[in-house]
Coordinates of C-alpha atoms in Angstrom, one line a residue:
X1315 CA 12.6 -13.5 10.7
X1316 CA 13.2 -16.4 12.8
X1317 CA 13.9 -19.2 10.4
X1318 CA 12.2 -22.5 10.4
X1319 CA 14.6 -25.5 9.4
X1320 CA 14.4 -25.6 5.6
X1321 CA 13.2 -29.1 4.1
X1322 CA 16.2 -30.8 2.4
X1323 CA 14.7 -34.0 1.2
X1324 CA 13.3 -33.2 -2.4
X1325 CA 10.6 -35.7 -1.8
X1326 CA 9.4 -33.7 1.3
X1327 CA 9.8 -30.4 -0.7
X1328 CA 7.6 -31.6 -3.4
X1329 CA 5.1 -32.9 -1.0
X1330 CA 5.0 -29.4 0.8
X1331 CA 4.7 -27.7 -2.6
X1332 CA 1.8 -29.7 -3.4
X1333 CA 0.1 -29.3 -0.1
X1334 CA 0.4 -25.4 -0.5
X1335 CA -1.4 -25.7 -3.8
X1336 CA -4.1 -27.8 -2.3
X1337 CA -4.9 -26.3 1.1
X1338 CA -6.4 -23.0 0.2
X1339 CA -9.9 -23.3 -1.0
X1340 CA -10.5 -21.2 -4.3
X1341 CA -13.5 -18.9 -4.2
X1342 CA -16.8 -20.5 -4.9
X1343 CA -18.8 -19.8 -8.0
X1344 CA -22.2 -20.2 -9.5
X1345 CA -20.9 -20.1 -13.0
X1346 CA -20.3 -22.9 -15.3
X1347 CA -17.0 -24.8 -14.8
X1348 CA -14.2 -24.3 -17.2
X1349 CA -14.2 -27.1 -19.9
X1350 CA -12.2 -30.1 -18.4
X1351 CA -12.2 -28.6 -14.9
X1352 CA -14.6 -28.9 -12.0
X1353 CA -16.1 -25.8 -10.7
X1354 CA -14.8 -24.4 -7.3
X1355 CA -16.5 -26.0 -4.5
X1356 CA -18.7 -23.2 -2.9
X1357 CA -18.8 -25.3 0.4
X1358 CA -15.2 -24.9 0.9
X1359 CA -14.8 -21.3 -0.1
X1360 CA -13.2 -19.3 2.7
X1361 CA -15.4 -17.4 5.2
X1362 CA -14.9 -13.6 5.3
X1363 CA -14.9 -12.1 8.6
X1364 CA -13.4 -8.7 9.9
X1365 CA -12.0 -10.2 13.1
X1366 CA -10.3 -13.4 14.1
X1367 CA -8.7 -14.5 17.4
X1368 CA -6.5 -17.5 18.0
X1369 CA -3.2 -19.1 18.0
X1370 CA -0.6 -20.3 15.4
X1371 CA -0.4 -17.0 13.3
X1372 CA -2.7 -14.7 11.7
X1373 CA -3.4 -13.0 8.4
X1374 CA -5.5 -9.9 7.5
X1375 CA -6.2 -8.7 4.1
X1376 CA -8.9 -7.2 2.1
X1377 CA -9.9 -10.6 0.4
X1378 CA -10.8 -14.0 1.9
X1379 CA -9.1 -16.2 -0.8
X1380 CA -5.9 -14.1 -0.3
X1381 CA -5.9 -14.4 3.5
X1382 CA -6.7 -18.2 3.1
X1383 CA -3.5 -18.5 0.9
X1384 CA -1.4 -16.9 3.8
X1385 CA -3.0 -19.2 6.4
X1386 CA -2.4 -22.3 4.2
X1387 CA 1.4 -21.4 4.1
X1388 CA 1.5 -21.0 7.9
X1389 CA -0.2 -24.1 8.5
X1390 CA 2.2 -25.9 6.3
X1391 CA 5.1 -24.6 8.5
X1392 CA 6.1 -21.5 6.6
X1393 CA 6.8 -18.2 8.5
X1394 CA 5.3 -14.8 8.3
X1395 CA 7.4 -13.6 5.2
X1396 CA 6.4 -16.9 3.4
X1397 CA 2.8 -16.3 4.2
X1398 CA 3.0 -12.6 3.3
X1399 CA 4.3 -13.3 -0.1
X1400 CA 1.7 -16.1 -0.7
X1401 CA -1.1 -13.6 0.4
X1402 CA 0.3 -10.9 -2.0
X1403 CA 0.5 -13.3 -4.9
X1404 CA -3.3 -14.2 -4.4
X1405 CA -4.1 -10.6 -4.2
X1406 CA -2.6 -10.3 -7.6
X1407 CA -5.3 -12.5 -8.6
X1408 CA -8.3 -11.4 -6.8
X1409 CA -7.3 -7.6 -6.5
X1410 CA -5.5 -7.1 -9.7
X1411 CA -6.7 -3.6 -9.9
X1412 CA -4.8 -2.8 -6.8
X1413 CA -1.7 -4.9 -6.9
X1414 CA 0.2 -7.5 -8.7
X1415 CA 3.6 -8.3 -10.3
X1416 CA 3.2 -5.3 -12.5
X1417 CA 3.6 -2.9 -9.5
X1418 CA 5.6 -2.4 -6.3
X1419 CA 5.5 -2.0 -2.6
X1420 CA 7.1 -1.8 0.8
X1421 CA 7.6 -4.4 3.4
X1422 CA 8.3 -4.0 7.2
X1423 CA 9.2 -7.1 9.2
X1424 CA 9.9 -7.9 12.8
X1425 CA 12.1 -10.7 13.6
X1426 CA 11.1 -12.5 16.8
X1427 CA 14.6 -13.9 17.4
X1428 CA 16.6 -10.7 17.4
X1429 CA 13.8 -8.3 17.9
X1430 CA 14.9 -6.3 15.0
X1431 CA 12.8 -4.4 12.5
X1432 CA 13.7 -4.7 8.8
X1433 CA 12.4 -3.2 5.8
X1434 CA 12.5 -3.7 1.9
X1435 CA 11.8 -0.8 -0.5
X1436 CA 10.3 -2.5 -3.8
X1437 CA 9.2 0.9 -5.3
X1438 CA 9.1 1.2 -9.1
X1439 CA 11.8 3.3 -10.7
X1440 CA 11.6 5.6 -13.7
X1441 CA 13.5 4.5 -16.8
X1442 CA 17.1 5.6 -16.8
X1443 CA 16.2 8.0 -19.7
X1444 CA 13.6 10.0 -17.7
X1445 CA 14.1 13.6 -17.0
X1446 CA 12.1 16.3 -15.1
X1447 CA 10.1 16.8 -18.4
X1448 CA 8.8 13.2 -18.4
X1449 CA 5.2 14.4 -18.3
X1450 CA 5.5 17.7 -20.1
X1451 CA 4.6 18.2 -23.7
X1452 CA 5.8 21.8 -25.1
X1453 CA 6.6 22.8 -21.6
X1454 CA 3.1 22.0 -20.2
X1455 CA 2.1 19.1 -17.9
X1456 CA 0.0 16.4 -19.7
X1457 CA -3.6 16.0 -18.5
X1458 CA -3.5 13.6 -15.6
X1459 CA -5.7 11.0 -17.0
X1460 CA -3.8 10.9 -20.4
X1461 CA -0.6 10.4 -18.5
X1462 CA -2.2 7.5 -16.4
X1463 CA -3.4 5.5 -19.3
X1464 CA -0.1 5.3 -21.4
X1465 CA 3.2 3.6 -21.4
X1466 CA 4.8 6.8 -20.0
X1467 CA 3.3 6.2 -16.6
X1468 CA 4.8 2.7 -16.1
X1469 CA 7.8 2.3 -13.8
X1470 CA 10.0 -0.8 -13.6
X1471 CA 8.1 -3.2 -11.4
X1472 CA 9.5 -3.9 -7.9
X1473 CA 7.2 -6.5 -6.6
X1474 CA 8.7 -9.6 -8.0
X1475 CA 12.2 -8.5 -6.8
X1476 CA 10.8 -7.8 -3.3
X1477 CA 9.2 -11.2 -3.0
X1478 CA 12.6 -12.8 -4.0
X1479 CA 14.8 -10.9 -1.6
X1480 CA 12.3 -11.3 1.1
X1481 CA 12.1 -15.1 0.8
X1482 CA 15.8 -15.4 0.4
X1483 CA 16.7 -13.4 3.2
X1484 CA 14.0 -14.1 5.8
X1485 CA 11.8 -16.8 4.5
X1486 CA 11.8 -20.6 4.8
X1487 CA 10.1 -21.6 1.6
X1488 CA 11.0 -21.0 -2.2
X1489 CA 9.1 -18.7 -4.4
X1490 CA 7.7 -21.6 -6.3
X1491 CA 6.1 -23.0 -3.1
X1492 CA 4.6 -19.9 -1.9
X1493 CA 3.2 -19.1 -5.3
X1494 CA 1.3 -22.4 -5.4
X1495 CA -2.0 -21.1 -3.8
X1496 CA -2.1 -18.1 -6.0
X1497 CA -1.3 -20.3 -9.1
X1498 CA -4.3 -22.5 -8.2
X1499 CA -6.6 -19.5 -7.6
X1500 CA -5.8 -17.9 -10.9
X1501 CA -6.5 -21.2 -12.7
X1502 CA -9.8 -22.2 -10.8
X1503 CA -10.9 -18.7 -10.6
X1504 CA -12.6 -16.4 -7.9
X1505 CA -16.1 -15.2 -7.4
X1506 CA -16.7 -11.7 -8.6
X1507 CA -18.2 -9.5 -5.8
X1508 CA -20.0 -6.2 -6.1
X1509 CA -16.7 -4.1 -5.3
X1510 CA -14.8 -5.9 -8.1
X1511 CA -17.7 -5.4 -10.6
X1512 CA -17.9 -1.7 -9.7
X1513 CA -14.1 -1.2 -10.1
X1514 CA -14.5 -2.9 -13.6
X1515 CA -17.3 -0.6 -14.4
X1516 CA -15.4 2.3 -13.3
X1517 CA -12.5 1.4 -15.7
X1518 CA -14.7 0.0 -18.5
X1519 CA -14.1 2.7 -21.2
X1520 CA -10.4 2.5 -21.0
X1521 CA -10.2 -1.3 -20.5
X1522 CA -12.2 -1.6 -23.9
X1523 CA -9.4 0.3 -25.7
X1524 CA -6.9 -2.5 -24.8
X1525 CA -7.7 -5.8 -26.3
X1526 CA -5.7 -8.0 -23.7
X1527 CA -7.3 -6.0 -20.9
X1528 CA -10.9 -6.4 -22.3
X1529 CA -10.2 -10.0 -23.0
X1530 CA -9.5 -10.5 -19.3
X1531 CA -11.7 -8.4 -17.5
X1532 CA -14.7 -8.0 -19.8
X1533 CA -15.3 -11.5 -20.6
X1534 CA -17.6 -12.0 -23.7
X1535 CA -17.3 -8.0 -24.1
X1536 CA -19.5 -7.6 -20.8
X1537 CA -18.9 -6.5 -17.3
X1538 CA -18.3 -9.5 -15.0
X1539 CA -21.5 -10.6 -13.1
X1540 CA -21.7 -10.6 -9.4
X1541 CA -21.3 -14.3 -8.2
X1542 CA -19.7 -15.4 -11.5
X1543 CA -16.2 -16.9 -11.6
X1544 CA -13.4 -15.0 -13.2
X1545 CA -10.3 -17.1 -14.2
X1546 CA -6.9 -15.9 -15.3
X1547 CA -5.1 -18.8 -17.0
X1548 CA -2.5 -16.4 -18.3
X1549 CA -1.5 -15.4 -14.8
X1550 CA -1.4 -19.0 -13.6
X1551 CA 1.1 -19.7 -16.4
X1552 CA 3.0 -16.6 -15.6
X1553 CA 3.2 -17.6 -11.9
X1554 CA 4.4 -21.0 -13.1
X1555 CA 7.1 -19.5 -15.1
X1556 CA 8.3 -17.4 -12.1
X1557 CA 8.1 -20.6 -9.9
X1558 CA 10.2 -22.6 -12.4
X1559 CA 12.8 -20.0 -13.4
X1560 CA 12.7 -17.5 -10.7
X1561 CA 12.2 -13.6 -11.0
X1562 CA 14.9 -13.6 -13.5
X1563 CA 12.3 -14.5 -16.0
X1564 CA 10.9 -11.0 -15.6
X1565 CA 14.1 -8.9 -15.0
X1566 CA 16.2 -10.7 -17.7
X1567 CA 14.0 -13.0 -19.6
X1568 CA 11.0 -13.5 -22.0
X1569 CA 8.5 -12.2 -19.6
X1570 CA 10.5 -8.9 -19.2
X1571 CA 10.7 -8.6 -23.0
X1572 CA 7.0 -9.2 -23.2
X1573 CA 6.5 -6.4 -20.5
X1574 CA 8.7 -3.9 -22.2
X1575 CA 7.1 -4.4 -25.6
X1576 CA 3.7 -3.7 -23.9
X1577 CA 5.2 -0.5 -22.5
X1578 CA 6.8 0.9 -25.5
X1579 CA 4.1 -0.3 -28.1
X1580 CA 0.7 -0.4 -26.2
X1581 CA -1.6 -2.7 -28.2
X1582 CA -4.7 -0.3 -28.7
X1583 CA -8.1 -1.5 -30.2
X1584 CA -8.3 -0.5 -33.7
X1585 CA -10.6 2.4 -34.2
X1586 CA -10.0 3.7 -30.7
X1587 CA -9.8 7.5 -30.5
X1588 CA -7.8 7.3 -27.3
X1589 CA -4.2 8.7 -27.6
X1590 CA -1.9 6.1 -25.8
X1591 CA 1.6 7.6 -25.4
X1592 CA 4.3 4.9 -25.6
X1593 CA 6.6 4.6 -22.6
X1594 CA 10.4 4.6 -22.3
X1595 CA 11.1 1.5 -20.2
X1596 CA 13.8 -0.9 -21.5
X1597 CA 15.1 -4.3 -20.8
X1598 CA 18.1 -2.6 -19.5
X1599 CA 16.1 -0.8 -16.9
X1600 CA 14.7 -4.2 -15.9
X1601 CA 18.0 -5.7 -15.5
X1602 CA 19.2 -2.8 -13.4
X1603 CA 16.4 -2.9 -10.8
X1604 CA 17.1 -3.9 -7.2
X1605 CA 14.8 -4.0 -4.1
X1606 CA 16.6 -2.0 -1.2
X1607 CA 17.2 -3.2 2.3
X1608 CA 17.1 -0.1 4.5
X1609 CA 16.7 1.0 8.1
X1610 CA 13.2 1.8 9.2
X1611 CA 11.9 5.1 10.5
X1612 CA 11.6 5.0 14.3
X1613 CA 10.0 7.3 16.9
X1614 CA 8.9 6.8 20.6
X1615 CA 5.3 7.5 21.5
X1616 CA 3.6 7.1 24.7
X1617 CA 6.4 4.6 25.7
X1618 CA 6.0 2.6 22.5
X1619 CA 8.4 2.1 19.6
X1620 CA 6.8 2.9 16.4
X1621 CA 8.6 1.7 13.1
X1622 CA 7.8 2.5 9.6
X1623 CA 9.1 2.8 6.1
X1624 CA 11.8 5.4 5.4
X1625 CA 12.0 7.4 2.1
X1626 CA 11.4 6.8 -0.9
X1627 CA 8.2 6.3 1.1
X1628 CA 7.0 9.4 2.9
X1629 CA 4.7 7.3 5.1
X1630 CA 7.1 6.5 8.1
X1631 CA 8.5 10.0 8.4
X1632 CA 4.9 11.7 8.2
X1633 CA 3.3 9.3 10.5
X1634 CA 6.1 9.7 13.0
X1635 CA 6.2 13.6 12.8
X1636 CA 2.5 13.8 13.4
X1637 CA 2.8 11.5 16.3
X1638 CA 5.6 13.5 17.9
X1639 CA 3.6 16.6 17.4
X1640 CA 0.6 15.1 19.2
X1641 CA 3.0 13.6 22.0
X1642 CA 2.5 16.7 24.2
X1643 CA -1.3 16.4 24.2
X1644 CA -3.1 14.2 26.4
X1645 CA -5.5 13.0 23.7
X1646 CA -7.2 10.5 25.9
X1647 CA -9.0 13.3 28.1
X1648 CA -9.9 15.6 25.2
X1649 CA -13.3 16.0 23.8
X1650 CA -14.0 14.6 20.5
X1651 CA -13.9 18.1 18.9
X1652 CA -10.7 18.9 20.7
X1653 CA -8.9 15.7 19.7
X1654 CA -10.0 15.8 16.0
X1655 CA -8.8 19.4 15.7
X1656 CA -5.3 18.5 17.1
X1657 CA -5.2 15.5 14.9
X1658 CA -6.1 17.3 11.8
X1659 CA -3.6 20.1 12.8
X1660 CA -0.8 17.8 13.4
X1661 CA -1.5 16.0 9.8
X1662 CA -1.5 19.3 8.1
X1663 CA 1.7 20.4 9.6
X1664 CA 3.5 17.0 8.8
X1665 CA 2.2 17.0 5.2
X1666 CA 3.7 20.6 4.7
X1667 CA 7.0 19.2 5.7
X1668 CA 6.5 16.0 3.7
X1669 CA 6.0 18.0 0.6
X1670 CA 9.2 20.0 0.9
X1671 CA 11.6 17.5 2.0
X1672 CA 10.7 13.9 1.1
X1673 CA 11.8 12.3 -2.2
X1674 CA 14.0 9.4 -3.4
X1675 CA 16.9 9.7 -1.0
X1676 CA 19.2 8.3 -3.8
X1677 CA 18.8 11.6 -5.5
X1678 CA 17.6 14.1 -3.0
X1679 CA 18.7 15.3 0.4
X1680 CA 16.1 14.0 2.8
X1681 CA 16.5 14.9 6.3
X1682 CA 14.9 11.6 7.7
X1683 CA 16.3 11.9 11.1
X1684 CA 15.2 15.5 11.5
X1685 CA 11.7 14.9 10.2
X1686 CA 11.3 12.1 12.8
X1687 CA 12.9 14.0 15.7
X1688 CA 10.9 15.2 18.8
X1689 CA 12.9 18.6 18.8
X1690 CA 11.5 19.3 15.2
X1691 CA 8.0 18.4 16.1
X1692 CA 8.0 20.5 19.2
X1693 CA 9.1 23.4 17.0
X1694 CA 6.2 22.8 14.7
X1695 CA 3.4 22.0 17.4
X1696 CA 3.5 25.5 18.6
X1697 CA 1.6 26.4 15.5
X1698 CA -1.4 24.7 16.8
X1699 CA -4.0 26.8 18.5
X1700 CA -7.1 25.4 20.3
X1701 CA -9.5 28.1 19.0
X1702 CA -8.5 28.5 15.4
X1703 CA -7.5 26.3 12.4
X1704 CA -4.4 26.8 10.5
X1705 CA -4.6 27.9 6.8
X1706 CA -3.5 25.6 3.9
X1707 CA -1.1 25.3 2.0
X1708 CA 1.0 25.9 5.2
X1709 CA 4.7 26.7 4.8
X1710 CA 7.2 23.9 5.7
X1711 CA 9.6 24.0 8.7
X1712 CA 13.3 23.2 8.4
X1713 CA 14.1 19.9 10.3
X1714 CA 17.8 20.8 9.8
X1715 CA 17.6 23.8 11.9
X1716 CA 14.3 23.9 13.9
X1717 CA 13.1 27.1 15.3
X1718 CA 9.9 27.6 17.2
X1719 CA 7.0 28.1 14.8
X1720 CA 9.5 28.8 12.1
X1721 CA 9.3 28.1 8.3
X1722 CA 11.7 27.2 5.5
X1723 CA 10.4 29.0 2.6
X1724 CA 7.0 29.4 0.8
X1725 CA 4.1 27.2 1.1
X1726 CA 3.2 24.9 -1.9
X1727 CA 0.0 22.7 -2.2
X1728 CA 0.1 18.8 -1.8
X1729 CA 0.2 17.2 -5.4
X1730 CA -2.4 14.6 -6.3
X1731 CA -1.8 11.0 -5.6
X1732 CA -3.9 8.0 -6.5
X1733 CA -6.4 6.5 -4.0
X1734 CA -5.8 2.8 -4.6
X1735 CA -3.4 0.1 -3.3
X1736 CA -3.8 -2.8 -1.0
X1737 CA -2.4 -3.9 2.3
X1738 CA -1.8 -7.2 4.3
X1739 CA -0.6 -7.9 7.7
X1740 CA 0.7 -11.3 8.8
X1741 CA 2.2 -12.9 12.1
X1742 CA 3.4 -16.5 12.7
X1743 CA 3.5 -18.9 15.6
X1744 CA 7.1 -17.8 16.4
X1745 CA 6.2 -14.3 17.0
X1746 CA 7.5 -12.8 13.5
X1747 CA 5.4 -10.1 12.1
X1748 CA 5.0 -8.7 8.5
X1749 CA 3.3 -5.4 7.5
X1750 CA 3.3 -5.2 3.6
X1751 CA 1.6 -2.5 1.5
X1752 CA 1.7 -3.1 -2.4
X1753 CA 0.1 -1.4 -5.4
X1754 CA -0.1 -0.7 -9.0
X1755 CA -1.1 3.0 -8.2
X1756 CA -4.6 3.8 -9.1
X1757 CA -7.5 1.5 -9.5
X1758 CA -6.6 -0.5 -12.7
X1759 CA -3.1 1.0 -12.8
X1760 CA -2.3 2.2 -16.5
X1761 CA -5.0 0.0 -17.9
X1762 CA -2.5 -2.1 -19.8
X1763 CA -2.5 -5.8 -19.4
X1764 CA 0.7 -7.5 -20.8
X1765 CA -0.7 -9.7 -23.6
X1766 CA -0.7 -13.3 -22.7
X1767 CA 0.6 -12.8 -19.2
X1768 CA -2.5 -12.0 -17.2
X1769 CA -1.5 -8.8 -15.3
X1770 CA -1.8 -5.0 -15.4
X1771 CA 1.0 -2.6 -15.5
X1772 CA 1.5 0.0 -12.9
X1773 CA 1.0 3.8 -13.4
X1774 CA 3.3 4.5 -10.5
X1775 CA 5.3 7.3 -12.4
X1776 CA 2.4 9.5 -12.1
X1777 CA 3.1 9.7 -8.3
X1778 CA 5.9 12.1 -9.4
X1779 CA 5.1 15.7 -9.6
X1780 CA 4.6 16.6 -13.3
X1781 CA 5.9 20.2 -12.5
X1782 CA 6.6 22.1 -9.3
X1783 CA 3.5 23.1 -7.5
X1784 CA 5.3 26.5 -6.9
X1785 CA 8.3 27.2 -9.2
X1786 CA 9.9 29.1 -6.3
X1787 CA 9.8 26.0 -3.9
X1788 CA 12.0 23.2 -4.5
X1789 CA 10.1 20.0 -5.3
X1790 CA 12.0 16.7 -4.4
X1791 CA 9.4 14.6 -6.2
X1792 CA 10.2 15.5 -9.8
X1793 CA 11.1 12.7 -12.1
X1794 CA 14.6 11.8 -12.7
X1795 CA 16.6 8.9 -14.3
X1796 CA 16.2 5.7 -12.3
X1797 CA 14.5 7.7 -9.5
X1798 CA 11.6 6.3 -7.2
X1799 CA 8.6 8.3 -7.1
X1800 CA 7.6 9.5 -3.5
X1801 CA 5.0 7.1 -1.9
X1802 CA 2.6 7.4 1.1
X1803 CA 2.5 3.7 1.9
X1804 CA 2.9 3.3 5.5
X1805 CA 3.2 -0.2 6.8
X1806 CA 3.8 0.2 10.5
X1807 CA 4.8 -2.2 13.3
X1808 CA 4.6 -1.0 16.9
X1809 CA 6.6 -2.6 19.7
X1810 CA 6.7 -2.4 23.5
X1811 CA 9.8 -3.5 25.3
X1812 CA 10.9 -5.1 22.0
X1813 CA 7.9 -7.2 21.5
X1814 CA 5.2 -6.5 18.8
X1815 CA 1.9 -5.0 20.1
X1816 CA 0.2 -3.9 16.7
X1817 CA 1.0 -3.9 13.1
X1818 CA -1.1 -2.2 10.4
X1819 CA -1.3 -0.4 7.4
X1820 CA -3.7 0.7 4.6
X1821 CA -4.3 1.5 1.0
X1822 CA -5.6 5.1 -0.2
X1823 CA -2.8 7.1 -1.8
X1824 CA -1.9 10.1 0.4
X1825 CA -4.8 9.1 2.7
X1826 CA -2.9 6.0 3.8
X1827 CA -0.7 8.2 6.1
X1828 CA -3.7 9.6 7.8
X1829 CA -5.5 6.3 8.1
X1830 CA -2.6 4.8 9.9
X1831 CA -2.2 7.8 12.1
X1832 CA -5.8 8.1 13.0
X1833 CA -6.1 4.4 13.7
X1834 CA -3.1 4.4 15.9
X1835 CA -4.4 7.4 17.9
X1836 CA -7.8 5.9 18.1
X1837 CA -6.2 2.7 19.5
X1838 CA -3.5 3.8 21.8
X1839 CA -5.0 7.2 22.9
X1840 CA -8.7 6.9 22.7
X1841 CA -8.8 3.5 23.9
X1842 CA -10.7 1.8 21.0
X1843 CA -10.1 -2.0 20.4
X1844 CA -8.1 -2.5 17.2
X1845 CA -11.2 -3.5 15.1
X1846 CA -13.1 -0.5 16.2
X1847 CA -10.1 1.7 15.6
X1848 CA -10.0 0.6 12.1
X1849 CA -13.7 0.8 11.6
X1850 CA -14.1 4.3 13.1
X1851 CA -15.1 7.2 10.6
X1852 CA -12.1 9.0 9.2
X1853 CA -10.9 12.5 8.5
X1854 CA -7.9 13.1 6.1
X1855 CA -6.1 16.6 6.2
X1856 CA -3.1 16.6 3.8
X1857 CA -2.1 20.4 3.9
X1858 CA -5.2 21.2 1.7
X1859 CA -7.7 24.0 2.0
X1860 CA -10.4 21.3 2.8
X1861 CA -10.3 18.1 4.8
X1862 CA -11.9 14.8 3.6
X1863 CA -14.7 13.4 6.0
X1864 CA -16.3 10.1 5.8
X1865 CA -20.1 10.3 6.3
X1866 CA -19.8 9.2 10.0
X1867 CA -18.1 12.5 10.8
X1868 CA -19.8 14.5 8.0
X1869 CA -23.1 13.8 9.8
X1870 CA -22.0 14.4 13.1
X1871 CA -22.1 17.3 15.6
X1872 CA -18.1 17.4 15.4
X1873 CA -18.5 18.7 11.9
X1874 CA -20.0 22.1 12.7
X1875 CA -17.9 22.4 15.9
X1876 CA -14.8 22.1 13.7
X1877 CA -16.2 24.6 11.0
X1878 CA -16.6 27.1 13.8
X1879 CA -12.7 26.8 14.3
X1880 CA -12.2 27.5 10.7
X1881 CA -12.0 24.0 9.2
X1882 CA -13.4 23.4 5.9
X1883 CA -14.7 19.8 4.6
X1884 CA -15.4 17.8 1.5
X1885 CA -17.4 14.7 2.0
X1886 CA -15.5 11.4 1.0
X1887 CA -17.6 8.2 1.0
X1888 CA -14.7 6.1 1.9
X1889 CA -11.1 6.6 3.1
X1890 CA -8.5 3.7 3.1
X1891 CA -9.1 -0.1 3.8
X1892 CA -6.8 -0.8 6.8
X1893 CA -5.7 -4.2 8.1
X1894 CA -3.8 -5.2 11.2
X1895 CA -2.7 -7.7 13.8
X1896 CA -2.3 -7.5 17.6
X1897 CA -0.6 -9.7 20.1
X1898 CA -2.9 -10.2 22.9
X1899 CA -1.5 -10.4 26.4
X1900 CA -2.4 -14.2 26.8
X1901 CA -0.2 -14.9 23.7
X1902 CA -3.1 -15.1 21.1
X1903 CA -3.1 -13.1 17.9
X1904 CA -6.0 -10.8 16.9
X1905 CA -6.4 -10.2 13.2
X1906 CA -8.7 -7.2 12.3
X1907 CA -9.8 -5.9 9.1
X1908 CA -12.5 -3.5 7.7
X1909 CA -16.1 -4.2 8.5
X1910 CA -17.5 -2.4 5.7
X1911 CA -14.9 -0.5 3.5
X1912 CA -14.3 -2.1 0.3
X1913 CA -17.0 -4.8 1.0
X1914 CA -15.3 -5.8 4.4
X1915 CA -11.9 -7.3 4.9
X1916 CA -11.0 -10.7 5.8
X1917 CA -9.2 -11.6 9.2
X1918 CA -8.1 -15.2 9.8
X1919 CA -6.0 -17.3 12.3
X1920 CA -4.5 -20.7 12.1
X1921 CA -6.2 -22.1 15.2
X1922 CA -9.4 -19.9 16.1
X1923 CA -10.0 -19.6 19.8

């Protein structure tokens, strides 16, 4: 990131830290104020809008309080990395079922000074004691829900390490400074909306089995009411400890010891019939954790440079391969049926190759260059026929030795991946850009709140395959010691002549890849404005027998037209929740978020115009 001169006077730094706490307004509330503290002022609550245009920088996320935290940092002179961490920390308060310091993620950044794209892998890691049998009992895979709600599913969190590395390398503010807005938000509280209440209701049964979780998210033993204020003083204190002591408090300190204790000896409600298996995480696993700087994935598409996240995420390689397959088609002049057919087939093929080849490159031989090459994509594109859909599971190709319409072994179905996560996109007045996707895996993670610390633990290790989908096919995503489970997170930045055009990403498990792919194609090929490309109804084909369709396509003429080609569909009420930013020709930033999904997102700019 282009650096802003650091404040060197302690008094000025202290003033800045104070301003960062004070600028973002906490969400308003109709609930009674906390004893000794005034209730948040509803008149100053941030406005939630899906589109914003202006100067000075932009932030787009799923939550207005989180976007406001990022905007506050930009207004105080911070850069895009500073604002991204501030936004992410605030999401840990208001979107705790999707993200937080108990999880991990991936960050892609553009530096305006050097025009370089850089990435950080903050994915969680398995304990060093983990083997391929991590989720097997007596040789049989555990039921998925039992594996999720357990200490076994918890990987070493990577989010705090990623924040620390990003700020130290590319930021201009300290961790303590950028945590200020989130600390205030956690202490003052945020307003519960219908989405948060429903997500709590969906998790109510398992949350009640963990006293620390129930105490935080079921106040008074009841679901939080829409419009009430939910406060998290434990998280405010935890953020304060990280601000004062740095992330060493988690990776080699008392916070980490509390985390490990919660994993290895989950505190379950007396009388509960739920069997909660203990995890294997140790303090040594925490001390060994590192976020990884690595080269991005890259492909050329229609004269644009598309950059994404390399393995351990499969997002960058799979989006790139699908785009390369579509490169030879003039999607702008096809009918809606023809376009959707080719988009779905390109995604089907790319997912077949993802399943065979992508895993943690530290322990697997991942042919990233081959997967993102035009030569390999061309060898796979010949599988697509305009008059007939392919059949899934489709066999993978071999990116090391591409042959036209060739395969590299037997087909294997795509394994399940949780559908939750969150994404934020940030730009600053210098032209720096960040696309950052972070998660605790499925909604509510493992369900385990670290007692007295105010945050949920991830269930990221259930992103591993519990066992090979087909014993005859090598699975690169089986558990292993210190291994990072394969992810689908796809933070993406698109450049033209070395300058940012669009940055975007989405939550949604494996549907992240198709959401990002479809949004890119909607925008660049189908001519939709970014906000409309995000809002358009989605279809997600992941080398499965049936394709997920949102209602807008399920109820359209295109469904029967595609079914006539052999496609089969399942209705999905909601796929993904994208956010993005776009650099307009006149120098303004456009921030775009969802109009409806997840209750609508929050786009903001520093100086609206």
